PDB file of C-alpha atoms in Angstrom:
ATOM      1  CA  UNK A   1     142.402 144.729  83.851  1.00  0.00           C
ATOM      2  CA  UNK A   2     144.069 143.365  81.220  1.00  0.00           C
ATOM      3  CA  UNK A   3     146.111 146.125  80.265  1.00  0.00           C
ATOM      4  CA  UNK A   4     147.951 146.301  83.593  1.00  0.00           C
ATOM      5  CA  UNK A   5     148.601 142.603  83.352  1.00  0.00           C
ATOM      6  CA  UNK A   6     150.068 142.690  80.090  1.00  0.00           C
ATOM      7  CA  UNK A   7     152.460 145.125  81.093  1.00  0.00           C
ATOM      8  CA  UNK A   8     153.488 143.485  84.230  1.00  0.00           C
ATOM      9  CA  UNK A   9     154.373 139.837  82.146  1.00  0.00           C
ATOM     10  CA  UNK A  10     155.733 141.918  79.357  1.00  0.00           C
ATOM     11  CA  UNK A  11     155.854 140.716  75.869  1.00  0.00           C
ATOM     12  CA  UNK A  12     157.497 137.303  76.313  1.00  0.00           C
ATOM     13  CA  UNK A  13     154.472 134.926  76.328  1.00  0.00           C
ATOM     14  CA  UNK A  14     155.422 133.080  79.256  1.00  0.00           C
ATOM     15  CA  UNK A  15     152.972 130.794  79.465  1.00  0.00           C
ATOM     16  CA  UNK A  16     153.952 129.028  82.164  1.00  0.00           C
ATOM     17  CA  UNK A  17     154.599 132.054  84.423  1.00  0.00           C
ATOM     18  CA  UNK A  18     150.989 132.987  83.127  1.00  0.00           C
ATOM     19  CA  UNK A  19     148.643 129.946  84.286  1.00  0.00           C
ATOM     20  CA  UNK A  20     150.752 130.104  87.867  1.00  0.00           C
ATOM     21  CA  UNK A  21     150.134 133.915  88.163  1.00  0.00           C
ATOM     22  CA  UNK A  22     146.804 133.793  86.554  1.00  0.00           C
ATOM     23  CA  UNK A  23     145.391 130.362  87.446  1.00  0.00           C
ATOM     24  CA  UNK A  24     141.837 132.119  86.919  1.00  0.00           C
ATOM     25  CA  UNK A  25     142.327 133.078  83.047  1.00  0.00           C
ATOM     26  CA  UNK A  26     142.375 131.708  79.883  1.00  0.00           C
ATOM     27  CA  UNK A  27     145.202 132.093  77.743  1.00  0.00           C
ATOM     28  CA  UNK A  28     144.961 133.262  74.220  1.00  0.00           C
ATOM     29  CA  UNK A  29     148.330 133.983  72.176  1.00  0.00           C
ATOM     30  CA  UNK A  30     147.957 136.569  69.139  1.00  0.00           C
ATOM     31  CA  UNK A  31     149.529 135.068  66.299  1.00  0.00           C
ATOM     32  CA  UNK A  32     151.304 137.981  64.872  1.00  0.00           C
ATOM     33  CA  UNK A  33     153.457 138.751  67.967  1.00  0.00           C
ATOM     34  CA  UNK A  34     154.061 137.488  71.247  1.00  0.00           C
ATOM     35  CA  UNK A  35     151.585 139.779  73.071  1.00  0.00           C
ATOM     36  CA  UNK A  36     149.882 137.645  76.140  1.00  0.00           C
ATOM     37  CA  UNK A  37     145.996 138.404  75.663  1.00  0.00           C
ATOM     38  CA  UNK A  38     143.750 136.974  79.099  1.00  0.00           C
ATOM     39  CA  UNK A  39     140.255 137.060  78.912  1.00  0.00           C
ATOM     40  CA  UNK A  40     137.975 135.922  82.241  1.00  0.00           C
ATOM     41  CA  UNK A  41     137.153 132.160  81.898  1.00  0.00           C
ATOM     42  CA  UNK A  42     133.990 130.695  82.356  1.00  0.00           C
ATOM     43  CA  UNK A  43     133.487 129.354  85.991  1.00  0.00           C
ATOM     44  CA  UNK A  44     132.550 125.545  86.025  1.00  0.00           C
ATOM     45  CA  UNK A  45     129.214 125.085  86.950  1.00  0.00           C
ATOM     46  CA  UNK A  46     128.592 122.726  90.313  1.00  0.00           C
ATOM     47  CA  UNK A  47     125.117 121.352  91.305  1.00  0.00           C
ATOM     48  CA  UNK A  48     124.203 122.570  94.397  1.00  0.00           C
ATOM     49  CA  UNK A  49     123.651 119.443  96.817  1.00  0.00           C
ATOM     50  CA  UNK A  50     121.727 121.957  99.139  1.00  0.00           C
ATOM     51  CA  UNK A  51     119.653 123.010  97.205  1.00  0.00           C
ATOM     52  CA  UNK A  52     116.433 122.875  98.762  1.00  0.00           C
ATOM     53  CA  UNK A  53     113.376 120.730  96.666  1.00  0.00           C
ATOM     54  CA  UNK A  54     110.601 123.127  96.069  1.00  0.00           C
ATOM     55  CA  UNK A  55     108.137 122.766  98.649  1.00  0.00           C
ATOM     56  CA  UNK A  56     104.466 120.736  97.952  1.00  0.00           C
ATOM     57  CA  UNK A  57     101.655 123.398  98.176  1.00  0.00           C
ATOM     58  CA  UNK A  58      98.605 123.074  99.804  1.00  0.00           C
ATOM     59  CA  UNK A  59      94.970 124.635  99.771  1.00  0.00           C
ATOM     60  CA  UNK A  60      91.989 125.470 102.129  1.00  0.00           C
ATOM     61  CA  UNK A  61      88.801 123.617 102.227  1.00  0.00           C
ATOM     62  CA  UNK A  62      86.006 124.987 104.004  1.00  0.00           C
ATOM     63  CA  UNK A  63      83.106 122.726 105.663  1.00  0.00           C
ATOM     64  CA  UNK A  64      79.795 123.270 105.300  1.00  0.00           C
ATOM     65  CA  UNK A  65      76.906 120.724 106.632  1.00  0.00           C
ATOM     66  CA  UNK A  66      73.581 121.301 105.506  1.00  0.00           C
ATOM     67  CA  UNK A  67      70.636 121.630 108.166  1.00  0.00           C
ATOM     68  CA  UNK A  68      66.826 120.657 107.879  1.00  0.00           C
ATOM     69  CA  UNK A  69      64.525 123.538 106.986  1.00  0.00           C
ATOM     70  CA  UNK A  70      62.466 124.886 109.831  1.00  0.00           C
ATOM     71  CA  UNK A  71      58.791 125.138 110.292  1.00  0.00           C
ATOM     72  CA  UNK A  72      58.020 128.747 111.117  1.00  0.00           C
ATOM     73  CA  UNK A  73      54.274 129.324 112.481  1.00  0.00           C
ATOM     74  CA  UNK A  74      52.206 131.722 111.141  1.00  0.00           C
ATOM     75  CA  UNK A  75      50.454 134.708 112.627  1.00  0.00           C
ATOM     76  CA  UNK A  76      46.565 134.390 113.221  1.00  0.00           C
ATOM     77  CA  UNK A  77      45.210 132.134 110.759  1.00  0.00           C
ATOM     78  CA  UNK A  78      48.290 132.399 108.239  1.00  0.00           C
ATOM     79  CA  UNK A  79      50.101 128.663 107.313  1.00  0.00           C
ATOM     80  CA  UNK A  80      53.246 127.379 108.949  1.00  0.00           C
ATOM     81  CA  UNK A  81      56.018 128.604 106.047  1.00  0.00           C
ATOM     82  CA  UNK A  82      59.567 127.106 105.762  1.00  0.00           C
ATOM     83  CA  UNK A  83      62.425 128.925 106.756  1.00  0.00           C
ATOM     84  CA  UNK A  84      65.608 127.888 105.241  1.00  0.00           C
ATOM     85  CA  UNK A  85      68.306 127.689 108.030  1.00  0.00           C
ATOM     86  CA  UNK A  86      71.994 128.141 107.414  1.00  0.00           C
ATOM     87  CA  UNK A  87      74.574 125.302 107.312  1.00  0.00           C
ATOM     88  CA  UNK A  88      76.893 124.922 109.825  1.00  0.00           C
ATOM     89  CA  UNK A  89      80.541 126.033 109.137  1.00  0.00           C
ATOM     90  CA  UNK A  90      83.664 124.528 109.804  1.00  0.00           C
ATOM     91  CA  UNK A  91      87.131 125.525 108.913  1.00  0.00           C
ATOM     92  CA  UNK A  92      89.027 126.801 106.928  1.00  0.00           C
ATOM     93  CA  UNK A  93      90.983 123.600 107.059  1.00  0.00           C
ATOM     94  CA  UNK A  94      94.632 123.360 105.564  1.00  0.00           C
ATOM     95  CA  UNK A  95      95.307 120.353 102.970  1.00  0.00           C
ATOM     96  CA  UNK A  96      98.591 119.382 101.302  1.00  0.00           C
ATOM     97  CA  UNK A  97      98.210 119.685  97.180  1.00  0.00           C
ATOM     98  CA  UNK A  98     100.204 115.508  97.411  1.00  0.00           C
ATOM     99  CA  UNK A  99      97.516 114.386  99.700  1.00  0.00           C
ATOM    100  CA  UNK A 100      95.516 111.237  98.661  1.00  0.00           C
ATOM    101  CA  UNK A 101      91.917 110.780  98.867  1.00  0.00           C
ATOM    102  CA  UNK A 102      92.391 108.911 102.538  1.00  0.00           C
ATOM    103  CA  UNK A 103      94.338 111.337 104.237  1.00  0.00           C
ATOM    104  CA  UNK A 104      92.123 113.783 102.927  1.00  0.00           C
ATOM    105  CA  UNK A 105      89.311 112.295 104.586  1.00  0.00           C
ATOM    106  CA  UNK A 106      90.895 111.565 107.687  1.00  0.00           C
ATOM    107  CA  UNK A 107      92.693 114.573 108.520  1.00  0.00           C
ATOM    108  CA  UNK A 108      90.484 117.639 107.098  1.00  0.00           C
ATOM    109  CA  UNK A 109      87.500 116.033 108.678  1.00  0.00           C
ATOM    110  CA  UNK A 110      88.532 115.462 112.230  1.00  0.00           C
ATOM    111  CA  UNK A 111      90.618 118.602 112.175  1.00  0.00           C
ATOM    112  CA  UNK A 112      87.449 120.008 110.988  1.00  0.00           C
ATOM    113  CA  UNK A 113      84.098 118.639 112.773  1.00  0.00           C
ATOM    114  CA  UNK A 114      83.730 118.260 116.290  1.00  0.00           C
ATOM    115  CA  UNK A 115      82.386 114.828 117.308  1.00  0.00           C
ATOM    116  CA  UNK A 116      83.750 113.060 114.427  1.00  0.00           C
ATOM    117  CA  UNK A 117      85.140 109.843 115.695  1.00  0.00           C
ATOM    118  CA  UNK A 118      84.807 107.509 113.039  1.00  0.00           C
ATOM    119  CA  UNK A 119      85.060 108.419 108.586  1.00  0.00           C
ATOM    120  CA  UNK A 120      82.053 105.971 108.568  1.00  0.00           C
ATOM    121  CA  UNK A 121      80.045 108.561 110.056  1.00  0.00           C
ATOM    122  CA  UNK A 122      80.197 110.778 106.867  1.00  0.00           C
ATOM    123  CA  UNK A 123      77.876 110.624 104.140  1.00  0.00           C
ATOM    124  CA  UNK A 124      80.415 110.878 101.576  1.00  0.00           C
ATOM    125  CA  UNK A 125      77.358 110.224  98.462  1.00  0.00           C
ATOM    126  CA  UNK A 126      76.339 113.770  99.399  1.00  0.00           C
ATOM    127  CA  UNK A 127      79.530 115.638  99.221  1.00  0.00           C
ATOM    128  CA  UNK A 128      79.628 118.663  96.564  1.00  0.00           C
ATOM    129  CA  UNK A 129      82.532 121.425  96.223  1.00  0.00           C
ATOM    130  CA  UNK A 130      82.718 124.424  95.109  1.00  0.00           C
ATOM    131  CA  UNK A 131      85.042 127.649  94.402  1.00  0.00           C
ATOM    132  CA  UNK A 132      82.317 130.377  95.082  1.00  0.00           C
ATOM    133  CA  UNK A 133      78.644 130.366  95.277  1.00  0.00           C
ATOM    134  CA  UNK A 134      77.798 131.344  92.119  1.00  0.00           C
ATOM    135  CA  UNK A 135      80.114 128.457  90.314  1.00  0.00           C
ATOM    136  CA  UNK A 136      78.095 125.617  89.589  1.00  0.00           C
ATOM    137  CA  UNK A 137      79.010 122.700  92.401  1.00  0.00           C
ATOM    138  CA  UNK A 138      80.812 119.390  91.311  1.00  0.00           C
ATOM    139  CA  UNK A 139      80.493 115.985  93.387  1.00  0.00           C
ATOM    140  CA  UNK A 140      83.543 115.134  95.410  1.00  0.00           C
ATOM    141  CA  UNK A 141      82.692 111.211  95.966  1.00  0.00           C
ATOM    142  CA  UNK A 142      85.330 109.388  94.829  1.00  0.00           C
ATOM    143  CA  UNK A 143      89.056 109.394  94.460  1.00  0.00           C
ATOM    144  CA  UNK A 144      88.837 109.849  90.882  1.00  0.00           C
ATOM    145  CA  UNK A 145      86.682 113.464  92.099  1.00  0.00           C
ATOM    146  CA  UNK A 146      89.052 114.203  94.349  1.00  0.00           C
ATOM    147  CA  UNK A 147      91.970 114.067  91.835  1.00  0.00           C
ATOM    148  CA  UNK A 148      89.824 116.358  89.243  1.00  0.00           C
ATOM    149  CA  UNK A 149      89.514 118.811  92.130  1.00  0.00           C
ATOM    150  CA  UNK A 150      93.452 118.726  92.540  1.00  0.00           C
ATOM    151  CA  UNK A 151      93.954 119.271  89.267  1.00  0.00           C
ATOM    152  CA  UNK A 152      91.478 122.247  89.426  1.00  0.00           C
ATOM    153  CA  UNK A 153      93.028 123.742  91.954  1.00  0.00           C
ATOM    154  CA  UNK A 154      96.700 123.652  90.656  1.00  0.00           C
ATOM    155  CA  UNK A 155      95.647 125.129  87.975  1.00  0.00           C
ATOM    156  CA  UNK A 156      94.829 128.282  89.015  1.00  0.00           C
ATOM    157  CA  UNK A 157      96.569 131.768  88.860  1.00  0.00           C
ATOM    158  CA  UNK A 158      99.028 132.537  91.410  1.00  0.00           C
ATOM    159  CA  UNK A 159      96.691 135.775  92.746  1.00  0.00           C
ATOM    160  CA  UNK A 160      94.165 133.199  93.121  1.00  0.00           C
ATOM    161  CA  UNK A 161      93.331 131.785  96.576  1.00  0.00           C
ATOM    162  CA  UNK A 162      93.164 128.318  96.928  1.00  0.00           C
ATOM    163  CA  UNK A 163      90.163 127.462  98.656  1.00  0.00           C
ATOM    164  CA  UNK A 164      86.991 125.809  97.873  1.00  0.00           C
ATOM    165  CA  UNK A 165      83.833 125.212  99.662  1.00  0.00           C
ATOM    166  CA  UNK A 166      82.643 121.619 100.085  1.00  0.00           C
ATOM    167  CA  UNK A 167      79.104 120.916 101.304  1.00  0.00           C
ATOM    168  CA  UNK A 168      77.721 117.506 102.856  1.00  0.00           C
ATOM    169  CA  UNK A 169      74.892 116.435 104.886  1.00  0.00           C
ATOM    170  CA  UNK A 170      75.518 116.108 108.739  1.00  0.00           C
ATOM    171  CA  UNK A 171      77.430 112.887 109.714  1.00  0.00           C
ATOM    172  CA  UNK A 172      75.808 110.343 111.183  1.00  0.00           C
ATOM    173  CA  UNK A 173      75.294 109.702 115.381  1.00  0.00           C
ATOM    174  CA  UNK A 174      77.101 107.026 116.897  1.00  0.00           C
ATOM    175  CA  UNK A 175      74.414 105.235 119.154  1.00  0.00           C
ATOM    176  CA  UNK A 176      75.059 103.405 122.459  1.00  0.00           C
ATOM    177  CA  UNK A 177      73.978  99.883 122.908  1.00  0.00           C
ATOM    178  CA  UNK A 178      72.535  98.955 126.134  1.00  0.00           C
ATOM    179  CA  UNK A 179      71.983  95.609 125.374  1.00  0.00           C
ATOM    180  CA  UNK A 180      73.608  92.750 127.279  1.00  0.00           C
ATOM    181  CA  UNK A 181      74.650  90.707 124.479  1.00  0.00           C
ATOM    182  CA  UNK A 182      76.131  91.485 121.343  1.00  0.00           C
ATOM    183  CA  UNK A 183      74.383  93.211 118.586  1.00  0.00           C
ATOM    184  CA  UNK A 184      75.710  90.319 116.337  1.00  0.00           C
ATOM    185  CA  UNK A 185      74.972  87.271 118.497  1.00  0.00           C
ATOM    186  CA  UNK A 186      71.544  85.493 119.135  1.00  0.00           C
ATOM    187  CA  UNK A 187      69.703  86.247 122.175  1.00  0.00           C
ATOM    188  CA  UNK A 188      68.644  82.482 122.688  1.00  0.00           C
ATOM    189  CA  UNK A 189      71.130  79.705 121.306  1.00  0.00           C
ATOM    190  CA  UNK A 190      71.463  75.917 121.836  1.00  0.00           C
ATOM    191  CA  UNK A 191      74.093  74.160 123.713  1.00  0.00           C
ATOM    192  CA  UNK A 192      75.823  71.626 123.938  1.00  0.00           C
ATOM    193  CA  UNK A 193      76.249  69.612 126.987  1.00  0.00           C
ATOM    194  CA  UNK A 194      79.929  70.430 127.718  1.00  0.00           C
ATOM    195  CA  UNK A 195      79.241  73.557 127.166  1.00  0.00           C
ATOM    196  CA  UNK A 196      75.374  73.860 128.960  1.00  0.00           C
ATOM    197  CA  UNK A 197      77.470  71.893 132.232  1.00  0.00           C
ATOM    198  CA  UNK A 198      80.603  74.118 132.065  1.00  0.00           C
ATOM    199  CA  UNK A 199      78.285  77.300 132.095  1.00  0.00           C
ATOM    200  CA  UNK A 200      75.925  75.873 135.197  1.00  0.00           C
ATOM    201  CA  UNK A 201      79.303  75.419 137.021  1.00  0.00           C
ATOM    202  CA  UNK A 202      80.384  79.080 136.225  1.00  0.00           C
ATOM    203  CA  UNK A 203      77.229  80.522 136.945  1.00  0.00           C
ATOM    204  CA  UNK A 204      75.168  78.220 139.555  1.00  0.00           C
ATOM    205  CA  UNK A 205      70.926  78.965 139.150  1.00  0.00           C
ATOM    206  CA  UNK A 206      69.190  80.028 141.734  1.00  0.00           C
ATOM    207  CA  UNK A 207      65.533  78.998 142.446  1.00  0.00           C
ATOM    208  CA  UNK A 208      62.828  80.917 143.726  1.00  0.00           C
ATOM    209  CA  UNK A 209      61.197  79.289 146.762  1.00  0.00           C
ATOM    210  CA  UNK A 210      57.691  78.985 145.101  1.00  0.00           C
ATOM    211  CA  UNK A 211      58.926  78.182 141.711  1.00  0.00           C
ATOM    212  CA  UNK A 212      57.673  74.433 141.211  1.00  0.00           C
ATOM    213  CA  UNK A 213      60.801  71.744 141.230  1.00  0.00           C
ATOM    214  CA  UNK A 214      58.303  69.755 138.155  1.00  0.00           C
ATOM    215  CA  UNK A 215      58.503  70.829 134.736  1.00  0.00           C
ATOM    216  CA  UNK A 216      60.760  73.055 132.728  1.00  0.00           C
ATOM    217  CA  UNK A 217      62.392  75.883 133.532  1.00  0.00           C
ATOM    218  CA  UNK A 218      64.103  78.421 131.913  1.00  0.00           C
ATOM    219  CA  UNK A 219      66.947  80.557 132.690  1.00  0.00           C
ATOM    220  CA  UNK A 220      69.226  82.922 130.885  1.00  0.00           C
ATOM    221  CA  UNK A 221      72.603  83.121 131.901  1.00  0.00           C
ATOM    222  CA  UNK A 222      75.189  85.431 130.886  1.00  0.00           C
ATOM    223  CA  UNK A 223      78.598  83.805 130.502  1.00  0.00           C
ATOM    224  CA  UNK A 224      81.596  86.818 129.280  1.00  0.00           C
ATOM    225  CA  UNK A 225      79.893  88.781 126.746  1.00  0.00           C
ATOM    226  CA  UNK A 226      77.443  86.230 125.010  1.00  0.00           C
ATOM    227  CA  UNK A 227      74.223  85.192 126.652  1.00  0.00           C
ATOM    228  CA  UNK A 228      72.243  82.884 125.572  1.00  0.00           C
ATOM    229  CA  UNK A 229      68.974  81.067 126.955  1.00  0.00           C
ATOM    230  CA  UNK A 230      69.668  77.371 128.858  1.00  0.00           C
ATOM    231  CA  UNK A 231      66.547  74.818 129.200  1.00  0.00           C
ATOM    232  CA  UNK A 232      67.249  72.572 132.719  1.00  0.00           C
ATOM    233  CA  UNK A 233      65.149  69.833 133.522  1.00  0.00           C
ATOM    234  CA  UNK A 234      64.019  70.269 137.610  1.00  0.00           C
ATOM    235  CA  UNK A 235      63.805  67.110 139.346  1.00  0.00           C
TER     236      UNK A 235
END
C-alpha cells in the first residue's frame, strides 16, 4: 500500500497534505531525498468500560445424613445382626465460590433438606466433607473449615468437577409444646396485691357448690400467656 501512495503524493514531502490525506499514518521522511515513507501507526489502546468482570464460580455440595443401624433378626436360633442402612441423600445443591460460612448454611441447607425450618436444628459438630469416598473426610465445623474447603476447591484443575460430599447426622425435631404457660415462666408465682386484685377482676372465680366457703382455696388462673397459681382467703 505504500507504493501506490507514494506515487499519488509524489516526491515533494508535503507533509501537510500527508497527515490530512493520511490522518491514520505515521510520517517518516528519508533523509537522503524527499521520498514520503508511511508506515501503519499503532492504534491507541482504550479500556473497555464494558467489559464485563469475570464471573464468581460456584460448586456442588451434596447432602448426606447418616441413619441408625438396623437390627435384622435372625433365622431359627441365629442372633439379631446389624445391618448398616444407607444415608439419606440430598442434592446436589449449587453454592457460590464468594459465599461466607452463613449463607452457606442458610441457603444449601434449606434448599437442600426438607423440614428444615430453623439452622439450630443442625448438628453442625458432626459435619465431615469429602471429594470421593475413598479420600480421607475433613471436618467442616467452623468458618475457618469452611474457608480451607474453599480454598480446596479453587484449587482444582479445570476438568475437575467441583463437588464434594458432606455428611452430618440428622437435624434435630422441632417439638410442640402443649403446655399452657410458657416453657420459661413458673407454673406457680406470687403476687402482688395490685396485681392478685387486677387479675380476680379480669378473670372472676367460680365456686363449686360443695366446695366449703372456710379455709383456703386455691385457684389457677390464666391471665394472657402467663399463669400462675393465686391463694384467696374464702370468707
Amino acid at each position: 500500500m505504500a507504493g501506490p501512495i507514494r506515487n499519488w503524493l509524489g516526491a515533494y514531502g508535503n507533509k501537510n497534505l500527508a497527515e490530512m490525506v493520511l490522518p491514520k499514518y505515521e510520517l517518516a521522511f528519508n533523509v537522503y531525498g524527499n521520498k514520503l515513507i508511511c508506515s501503519p501507526s499503532k492504534p491507541a489502546t482504550t479500556e473497555d468500560a464494558s467489559t464485563p468482570e469475570p464471573e464468581v464460580g460456584s460448586f456442588s455440595v451434596v447432602l448426606l445424613v447418616l441413619q441408625k443401624d438396623q437390627q435384622m433378626k435372625g433365622k431359627g436360633r441365629k442372633p439379631r445382626k446389624v445391618v448398616g442402612v444407607d444415608p439419606k441423600t440430598y442434592g446436589p445443591v449449587a453454592v457460590s465460590m464468594d459465599a461466607t460460612w452463613a449463607v452457606f448454611l442458610q441457603e444449601s441447607f434449606r434448599a437442600g433438606i426438607p423440614k428444615l425450618q430453623d439452622v439450630r436444628q443442625l448438628r453442625i459438630d458432626t459435619f465431615h466433607w469429602y471429594f470421593t469416598k475413598r479420600d480421607i473426610s475433613l471436618p467442616l465445623q467452623t468458618e475457618s473449615n469452611f474457608s480451607h474447603a474453599a480454598m480446596r476447591l479453587q484449587s482444582r484443575k479445570v476438568n475437575e468437577e467441583k463437588l464434594i460430599y458432606l455428611e452430618m447426622q440428622p437435624p434435630r425435631q422441632i417439638q410442640q409444646r402443649e403446655e399452657e404457660h410458657l416453657p420459661w415462666e413458673p407454673t406457680s408465682t406470687t403476687l402482688s396485691v395490685a396485681e392478685s386484685g387486677r387479675a380476680s377482676r379480669q378473670s372472676p372465680l367460680f365456686l363449686d357448690e360443695d366446695q366449703s366457703r372456710v379455709g383456703r382455696s386455691e385457684y389457677r388462673i390464666r391471665e394472657g400467656f402467663v399463669c400462675f397459681e393465686m391463694s384467696v382467703e374464702l370468707n
